[in-house]
Coordinates of C-alpha atoms and ligand atoms in Angstrom, one line a residue:
X14 CA -14.9 -48.3 0.0
X15 CA -17.0 -49.3 2.2
X16 CA -15.1 -48.6 5.0
X17 CA -14.0 -45.3 4.2
X18 CA -16.0 -42.7 5.9
X19 CA -18.4 -40.7 3.9
X20 CA -20.2 -37.5 3.8
X21 CA -19.0 -36.4 7.4
X22 CA -19.2 -33.3 9.4
X23 CA -16.3 -30.7 9.2
X24 CA -15.1 -31.7 13.0
X25 CA -15.1 -35.6 12.0
X26 CA -13.3 -34.2 9.1
X27 CA -10.7 -32.3 11.2
X28 CA -10.2 -35.3 13.3
X29 CA -9.6 -37.9 10.4
X30 CA -6.5 -35.5 8.9
X31 CA -5.2 -34.7 12.0
X32 CA -4.3 -38.1 12.8
X33 CA -1.8 -37.9 9.7
X34 CA 1.3 -36.1 11.1
X35 CA 4.0 -34.4 9.0
X36 CA 7.7 -34.2 9.4
X37 CA 8.7 -30.4 11.0
X38 CA 12.1 -29.3 9.9
X39 CA 13.7 -26.3 11.9
X40 CA 16.4 -23.7 10.2
X41 CA 18.3 -21.1 11.7
X42 CA 17.2 -17.9 10.3
X43 CA 18.5 -14.5 10.2
X44 CA 16.3 -11.7 11.9
X45 CA 16.5 -9.6 8.5
X46 CA 14.7 -12.6 6.7
X47 CA 12.0 -14.2 9.2
X48 CA 9.4 -11.5 8.9
X49 CA 6.3 -14.2 8.7
X50 CA 7.9 -17.5 9.7
X51 CA 7.0 -19.4 12.7
X52 CA 8.7 -19.9 15.8
X53 CA 10.1 -23.5 16.5
X54 CA 10.8 -23.5 20.2
X55 CA 9.9 -21.1 23.3
X56 CA 12.1 -17.9 23.0
X57 CA 13.5 -16.8 26.6
X58 CA 15.0 -13.8 26.6
X59 CA 18.7 -13.9 26.8
X60 CA 18.9 -10.1 29.3
X61 CA 16.8 -8.0 31.1
X62 CA 13.9 -5.8 29.2
X63 CA 15.3 -3.4 30.0
X64 CA 18.8 -4.0 30.7
X65 CA 19.4 -1.3 33.4
X66 CA 17.5 1.4 35.4
X67 CA 17.0 4.4 32.8
X68 CA 15.5 7.4 32.1
X69 CA 12.1 7.6 30.0
X70 CA 12.2 11.2 29.7
X71 CA 15.1 13.7 28.5
X72 CA 15.3 16.1 31.8
X73 CA 17.0 16.1 35.0
X74 CA 17.6 13.1 37.4
X75 CA 17.4 13.7 41.4
X76 CA 16.7 11.4 44.4
X77 CA 13.2 12.1 45.6
X78 CA 12.9 14.6 48.9
X79 CA 9.2 14.3 50.5
X80 CA 10.0 17.3 52.4
X81 CA 11.2 19.2 49.7
X82 CA 9.2 22.4 48.1
X83 CA 8.9 23.6 44.9
X84 CA 9.9 25.3 43.0
X85 CA 13.5 23.8 44.0
X86 CA 16.8 24.4 42.9
X87 CA 19.9 22.2 42.9
X88 CA 23.3 21.9 41.4
X89 CA 24.2 20.4 38.0
X90 CA 26.5 17.4 39.0
X91 CA 26.8 16.3 35.4
X92 CA 25.5 15.3 31.9
X93 CA 24.4 11.3 31.4
X94 CA 23.6 10.6 28.1
X95 CA 22.0 7.4 26.3
X96 CA 25.8 5.9 25.6
X97 CA 27.9 3.0 26.9
X98 CA 28.4 4.5 30.4
X99 CA 32.1 3.2 31.2
X100 CA 31.7 3.9 35.4
X101 CA 28.5 4.1 37.0
X102 CA 27.8 7.6 38.0
X103 CA 26.9 8.5 41.7
X104 CA 24.6 11.1 42.3
X105 CA 25.9 13.3 45.0
X106 CA 24.0 14.8 48.1
X107 CA 20.5 17.3 47.0
X108 CA 22.2 17.5 43.6
X109 CA 21.0 17.4 40.4
X110 CA 22.2 15.3 37.0
X111 CA 21.1 16.3 33.3
X112 CA 20.1 13.0 32.1
X113 CA 18.8 11.8 28.3
X114 CA 16.1 9.4 27.1
X115 CA 17.7 6.0 27.5
X116 CA 20.8 7.3 29.9
X117 CA 21.5 4.9 32.6
X118 CA 20.2 6.3 36.3
X119 CA 22.9 7.7 38.4
X120 CA 23.0 5.4 41.2
X121 CA 21.4 7.3 44.3
X122 CA 18.6 9.1 41.9
X123 CA 15.0 7.6 42.2
X124 CA 13.3 10.6 40.3
X125 CA 13.2 12.6 37.1
X126 CA 11.3 15.6 35.9
X127 CA 11.0 16.4 32.0
X128 CA 13.0 19.4 30.7
X129 CA 9.9 21.5 30.0
X130 CA 9.0 21.6 33.6
X131 CA 12.8 22.8 34.6
X132 CA 14.4 26.1 34.6
X133 CA 18.2 26.7 34.2
X134 CA 20.6 29.3 35.2
X135 CA 22.7 31.3 32.8
X136 CA 26.0 29.4 33.7
X137 CA 24.0 26.1 33.5
X138 CA 25.5 25.4 37.2
X139 CA 22.2 25.0 38.5
X140 CA 18.5 23.9 38.0
X141 CA 15.3 25.0 39.1
X142 CA 12.8 22.0 39.1
X143 CA 9.2 23.8 39.3
X144 CA 7.2 20.4 40.5
X145 CA 8.3 17.1 42.1
X146 CA 10.4 15.0 40.2
X147 CA 8.6 11.6 39.2
X148 CA 9.8 7.9 40.0
X149 CA 7.3 7.0 37.0
X150 CA 9.9 8.0 34.6
X151 CA 12.5 5.9 35.6
X152 CA 12.4 2.9 33.1
X153 CA 13.6 -0.3 36.0
X154 CA 15.5 -3.0 34.9
X155 CA 13.7 -5.9 33.8
X156 CA 10.2 -4.4 34.0
X157 CA 9.5 -5.6 30.4
X158 CA 11.3 -8.8 30.3
X159 CA 13.1 -11.0 32.9
X160 CA 15.8 -12.6 31.9
X161 CA 15.5 -16.5 31.0
X162 CA 11.6 -15.8 31.1
X163 CA 10.0 -17.0 27.6
X164 CA 8.3 -13.9 25.8
X165 CA 7.8 -15.7 22.4
X166 CA 6.1 -19.1 22.3
X167 CA 6.6 -21.9 19.8
X168 CA 4.4 -21.8 16.6
X169 CA 4.3 -17.5 17.1
X170 CA 4.3 -15.8 13.8
X171 CA 6.8 -13.4 13.6
X172 CA 5.5 -10.4 12.9
X173 CA 7.1 -7.2 12.7
X174 CA 7.1 -6.5 16.4
X175 CA 7.6 -10.0 17.5
X176 CA 10.9 -9.7 15.4
X177 CA 11.8 -6.5 17.0
X178 CA 11.6 -8.6 20.2
X179 CA 13.8 -11.3 19.3
X180 CA 16.5 -8.4 18.9
X181 CA 15.6 -6.9 21.9
X182 CA 15.8 -10.5 23.5
X183 CA 19.6 -11.1 22.0
X184 CA 19.4 -12.9 19.3
X185 CA 20.7 -12.5 15.8
X186 CA 19.3 -15.4 14.4
X187 CA 15.9 -17.7 15.3
X188 CA 15.0 -21.4 15.3
X189 CA 11.7 -21.4 12.7
X190 CA 10.1 -24.4 10.9
X191 CA 10.9 -25.0 7.4
X192 CA 8.1 -24.3 5.2
X193 CA 6.0 -27.1 3.6
X194 CA 6.9 -28.2 0.0
X195 CA 3.1 -28.1 -0.9
X196 CA 2.1 -29.6 -4.5
X197 CA -0.9 -28.3 -6.3
X198 CA -2.2 -30.3 -9.5
X199 CA -5.4 -28.9 -10.9
X200 CA -7.4 -31.4 -13.3
X201 CA -9.3 -31.1 -15.6
X202 CA -9.2 -31.5 -20.1
X203 CA -11.4 -28.1 -20.0
X204 CA -8.5 -25.8 -18.3
X205 CA -6.1 -23.6 -20.2
X206 CA -3.4 -21.3 -18.8
X207 CA -4.7 -17.5 -19.1
X208 CA -3.0 -15.7 -21.8
X209 CA -3.7 -17.9 -24.6
X210 CA -7.0 -18.1 -26.8
X211 CA -9.8 -20.1 -25.3
X212 CA -11.3 -22.5 -27.9
X213 CA -15.3 -23.4 -27.0
X214 CA -15.4 -26.0 -24.4
X215 CA -12.4 -24.5 -22.6
X216 CA -12.0 -22.0 -19.1
X217 CA -8.9 -20.2 -17.9
X218 CA -7.3 -22.1 -15.1
X219 CA -7.8 -20.4 -11.8
X220 CA -7.7 -22.8 -8.8
X221 CA -4.1 -23.6 -8.7
X222 CA -3.3 -19.5 -8.5
X223 CA -5.8 -19.0 -5.7
X224 CA -4.7 -22.0 -4.1
X225 CA -1.2 -20.7 -4.4
X226 CA -1.9 -17.7 -2.3
X227 CA -3.8 -19.7 0.5
X228 CA -0.2 -21.5 0.7
X229 CA 2.3 -18.4 0.8
X230 CA -1.1 -16.4 3.3
X231 CA -0.2 -19.8 5.6
X232 CA 3.6 -19.6 4.7
X233 CA 4.1 -22.1 3.0
X234 CA 6.0 -22.9 -0.2
X235 CA 3.7 -23.5 -3.2
X236 CA 4.7 -25.8 -6.1
X237 CA 1.8 -25.2 -8.8
X238 CA 2.3 -28.3 -11.5
X239 CA 0.9 -28.3 -15.1
X240 CA -2.6 -28.9 -14.8
X241 CA -2.9 -32.3 -15.5
X242 CA -5.7 -34.0 -18.3
X243 CA -8.5 -36.4 -17.4
X244 CA -7.0 -39.8 -17.4
X245 CA -5.5 -42.1 -15.0
X246 CA -2.1 -42.3 -16.4
X247 CA -1.5 -38.3 -16.4
X248 CA -2.8 -38.2 -13.2
X249 CA -0.8 -41.0 -11.8
X250 CA 2.4 -39.5 -13.2
X251 CA 1.9 -36.3 -11.8
X252 CA 1.0 -37.2 -8.5
X253 CA 3.7 -39.4 -8.2
X254 CA 6.4 -37.0 -9.5
X255 CA 4.6 -34.5 -6.8
X256 CA 4.7 -37.0 -3.8
X257 CA 8.7 -37.4 -4.8
X258 CA 9.2 -33.3 -5.1
X259 CA 7.0 -31.9 -2.2
X260 CA 5.2 -32.6 1.7
X261 CA 2.1 -32.5 0.9
X262 CA -0.5 -32.4 -2.1
X263 CA -3.3 -30.3 -3.0
X264 CA -5.3 -31.2 -6.4
X265 CA -8.3 -29.7 -7.4
X266 CA -11.4 -31.1 -9.6
X267 CA -12.2 -34.4 -10.2
X268 CA -13.5 -35.6 -7.0
X269 CA -17.0 -35.5 -7.7
X270 CA -19.6 -38.0 -9.0
X271 CA -18.6 -37.5 -12.7
X272 CA -17.8 -39.8 -15.2
X273 CA -14.4 -38.2 -15.4
X274 CA -13.7 -37.7 -11.6
X275 CA -10.2 -39.4 -11.7
X276 CA -8.8 -37.8 -8.7
X277 CA -11.1 -39.9 -6.3
X278 CA -10.8 -43.2 -8.4
X279 CA -7.2 -43.6 -8.3
X280 CA -7.3 -42.1 -4.7
X281 CA -9.4 -45.6 -4.2
X282 CA -8.1 -47.9 -6.3
X283 CA -4.2 -47.1 -6.1
X284 CA -3.8 -44.9 -2.9
X285 CA -4.9 -44.7 0.7
X286 CA -8.6 -42.8 1.1
X287 CA -9.3 -41.7 4.8
X288 CA -12.5 -40.2 3.9
X289 CA -14.7 -38.6 1.0
X290 CA -17.4 -36.0 1.1
X291 CA -18.2 -33.5 3.7
X292 CA -21.2 -31.6 5.0
X293 CA -20.3 -28.2 3.9
X294 CA -22.0 -26.0 1.7
X295 CA -20.1 -25.3 -1.0
X296 CA -17.1 -27.5 -1.0
X297 CA -19.1 -31.4 -0.2
X298 CA -16.8 -33.3 -2.5
X299 CA -13.3 -33.2 -0.3
X300 CA -11.4 -36.2 0.3
X301 CA -8.3 -36.7 2.3
X302 CA -6.0 -39.7 1.8
X303 CA -2.1 -40.2 1.1
X304 CA -0.3 -40.6 -2.0
X305 CA 2.8 -42.5 -1.6
X306 CA 2.9 -41.7 2.1
X307 CA 2.3 -37.8 1.2
X308 CA -0.6 -36.4 2.5
X309 CA -3.3 -35.4 -0.5
X310 CA -6.5 -32.6 -0.1
X311 CA -8.3 -33.7 -3.0
X312 CA -10.1 -30.4 -3.3
X313 CA -13.6 -29.9 -5.6
X314 CA -13.2 -28.1 -8.9
X315 CA -15.6 -25.4 -8.6
X316 CA -13.1 -22.2 -7.4
X317 CA -15.2 -21.0 -4.7
X318 CA -15.3 -24.7 -3.2
X319 CA -11.8 -25.2 -3.5
X320 CA -11.2 -21.9 -1.1
X321 CA -13.5 -22.8 1.1
X322 CA -12.8 -26.1 1.5
X323 CA -9.0 -25.0 2.3
X324 CA -9.9 -22.5 4.8
X325 CA -12.4 -25.2 6.8
X326 CA -9.8 -28.5 6.3
X327 CA -6.5 -27.5 5.0
X328 CA -5.8 -24.4 6.7
X329 CA -6.9 -26.0 10.5
X330 CA -4.8 -29.1 9.5
X331 CA -1.5 -27.2 8.7
X332 CA -2.1 -24.8 11.5
X333 CA -2.4 -28.2 13.8
X334 CA 0.8 -29.2 12.4
X335 CA 3.2 -26.3 13.4
X336 CA 1.6 -26.0 16.7
X337 CA 0.3 -22.3 15.9
X338 CA -2.8 -20.7 15.6
X339 CA -2.2 -18.2 12.9
X340 CA -2.7 -16.8 10.7
X341 CA -5.5 -16.3 12.9
X342 CA -9.1 -17.3 12.1
X343 CA -11.0 -14.8 12.6
X344 CA -14.8 -15.1 13.1
X345 CA -17.1 -12.2 14.2
X346 CA -20.6 -11.7 15.2
X347 CA -23.3 -10.2 12.3
X348 CA -27.0 -9.5 11.6
X349 CA -28.2 -10.4 8.6
X350 CA -29.3 -8.0 6.3
X351 CA -30.5 -10.4 3.2
X352 CA -31.7 -13.8 3.2
X353 CA -29.2 -16.6 2.8
X354 CA -30.5 -19.8 1.9
X355 CA -29.2 -22.8 4.1
X356 CA -29.1 -26.8 4.0
X357 CA -30.5 -29.4 6.8
X358 CA -27.4 -31.2 6.8
X359 CA -24.2 -29.0 6.2
X360 CA -22.6 -25.8 7.8
X361 CA -23.4 -23.2 4.8
X362 CA -20.6 -20.7 4.2
X363 CA -22.2 -18.2 1.6
X364 CA -20.1 -14.9 0.9
X365 CA -21.4 -11.8 2.3
X366 CA -20.0 -8.3 2.4
X367 CA -19.8 -6.4 6.0
X368 CA -21.0 -3.0 7.0
X369 CA -20.3 -1.7 9.9
X370 CA -23.2 0.7 11.5
X371 CA -24.2 1.6 15.0
X372 CA -26.5 -1.4 15.3
X373 CA -22.7 -3.5 14.9
X374 CA -21.6 -5.5 11.8
X375 CA -24.2 -6.0 9.2
X376 CA -24.1 -8.8 6.4
X377 CA -25.4 -7.9 3.0
X378 CA -25.5 -10.9 0.1
X379 CA -25.1 -9.2 -3.0
X380 CA -24.2 -11.6 -5.3
X381 CA -25.9 -14.6 -6.7
X382 CA -24.3 -17.4 -5.0
X383 CA -23.1 -20.1 -7.7
X384 CA -20.2 -21.9 -6.5
X385 CA -18.4 -21.2 -9.9
X386 CA -18.7 -17.7 -9.1
X387 CA -15.1 -16.3 -7.8
X388 CA -16.4 -12.6 -8.6
X389 CA -18.8 -12.8 -5.7
X390 CA -16.0 -14.5 -3.5
X391 CA -13.2 -11.8 -4.8
X392 CA -16.0 -9.0 -3.4
X393 CA -16.7 -10.8 -0.1
X394 CA -15.5 -9.5 3.4
X395 CA -16.6 -12.8 4.9
X396 CA -18.2 -16.4 5.0
X397 CA -21.2 -17.1 7.2
X398 CA -21.3 -19.9 9.5
X399 CA -24.6 -21.1 9.1
X400 CA -25.3 -24.3 11.3
X401 CA -27.1 -27.1 9.7
X402 CA -30.5 -26.4 10.1
X403 CA -30.0 -22.7 10.9
X404 CA -32.6 -20.4 8.9
X405 CA -30.8 -17.5 7.6
X406 CA -33.5 -15.3 7.8
X407 CA -32.9 -11.4 7.8
X408 CA -32.3 -10.1 11.5
X409 CA -30.8 -13.3 12.7
X410 CA -27.3 -12.9 14.7
X411 CA -25.1 -15.4 12.7
X412 CA -21.1 -16.4 12.9
X413 CA -19.2 -15.0 10.4
X414 CA -15.8 -15.8 9.5
X415 CA -13.6 -13.2 7.9
X416 CA -12.0 -13.6 4.8
Ligands
AMP513 P1 -14.8 -31.0 -11.4 O1 -15.0 -31.1 -9.8 O2 -13.4 -31.3 -12.1 O3 -16.2 -31.6 -11.8 O4 -15.1 -29.3 -11.8 C1 -16.1 -28.7 -11.4 C2 -15.9 -27.6 -12.0 O5 -14.9 -26.6 -11.4 C3 -16.3 -27.8 -13.5 O6 -16.7 -26.5 -14.0 C4 -14.5 -27.2 -13.6 O7 -14.8 -26.8 -14.9 C5 -14.4 -26.2 -12.7 N1 -12.7 -26.5 -12.4 C6 -12.4 -27.5 -12.5 N2 -10.9 -26.9 -12.3 C7 -10.6 -25.6 -12.5 C8 -9.9 -24.8 -11.9 N3 -8.6 -25.3 -12.1 N4 -10.1 -23.8 -12.6 C9 -11.0 -23.6 -12.6 N5 -12.2 -23.9 -12.5 C10 -12.4 -25.2 -12.5
MG514 MG1 -12.9 -32.1 -13.7

């Protein structure tokens, strides 16, 4: 135990955990099913976007004549729709083509006037341009994206617009990372599943559900195990099963200084412990190490603490492993409107509600800040990022992590 880093900064903890790689696997997924997934390669476009010059307006296409005066009447040569063209149309001199949005521009045309600014004769033989046609109504081939250029980079989270972009670039399927199977093991003799009557001394087990939501939020697959009693044998059995079935393990509880804190004990005695305790409040007890070669984060039992440590330690680790900055860690500046208790040696993450006013963003702390008070987290918009020694006085401009 002497050599294991103890009570280190969040930065030091991150450096340690990032040294443990996790094997990534790819799969090819149809666009219908790839929303929210993480792209495993840089994706180059298979086509120009747009693939051909086309009209951004319903109107008339012609060749721009700098000498012309308006109104100007021209014979209508034909009509071109947004449809496969067959043979390319060629515009004759001093004529106009009726053109629809998205239709290929006839060869020789370079400008378009929208239909609202045109009048037609009764027989539809001629069109009168009430003003000059505009070159910017032509969408040029490749103006959005050139063939072979990279439009989405490895690690990009596939949002709805990005899924659409994959199709625009010509991909029916895309290579994405397989989500990790993440085991969630809560520990504690006092834990009861919701739905059963509580006896005195028992509480409902909530951490595994909260952590499962966080794992989903990160785009991975949570596997909740039945809560483990506080014995070395029960813990050993579940951790071994979890390490066989999953890529990573999250435990909750049993990492503090208590007599029955067996996660710490078993990792010290039978696992490979890389660090224990971190300078963060709430949430100072976490540990990280390997159980049967499987990365294991020992998160604190207090519900607010386990959530905070996931956001500050587990989420950055997963982003790092998957070469992604997503889901984004949003931070903003806010003015403190309540006094917030800080600490000398820890980063302090108090739960605050945010209000937008003429002064900017204002942070209020309306609830008591016990690390067992999950309601205070559920009603918060952000966590203060007070640095060690930063006072937390009213009126201070502080950094806030958006929840
Ligand atoms: P521990 O870290 O095991 O000492 O737990 C710290 C506090 O968190 C205790 O009050 C536990 O009852 C509570 N706790 C531990 N695990 C859970 C859980 N899975 N769900 C809700 N509360 C928990
Ligand atoms: Mg416990």
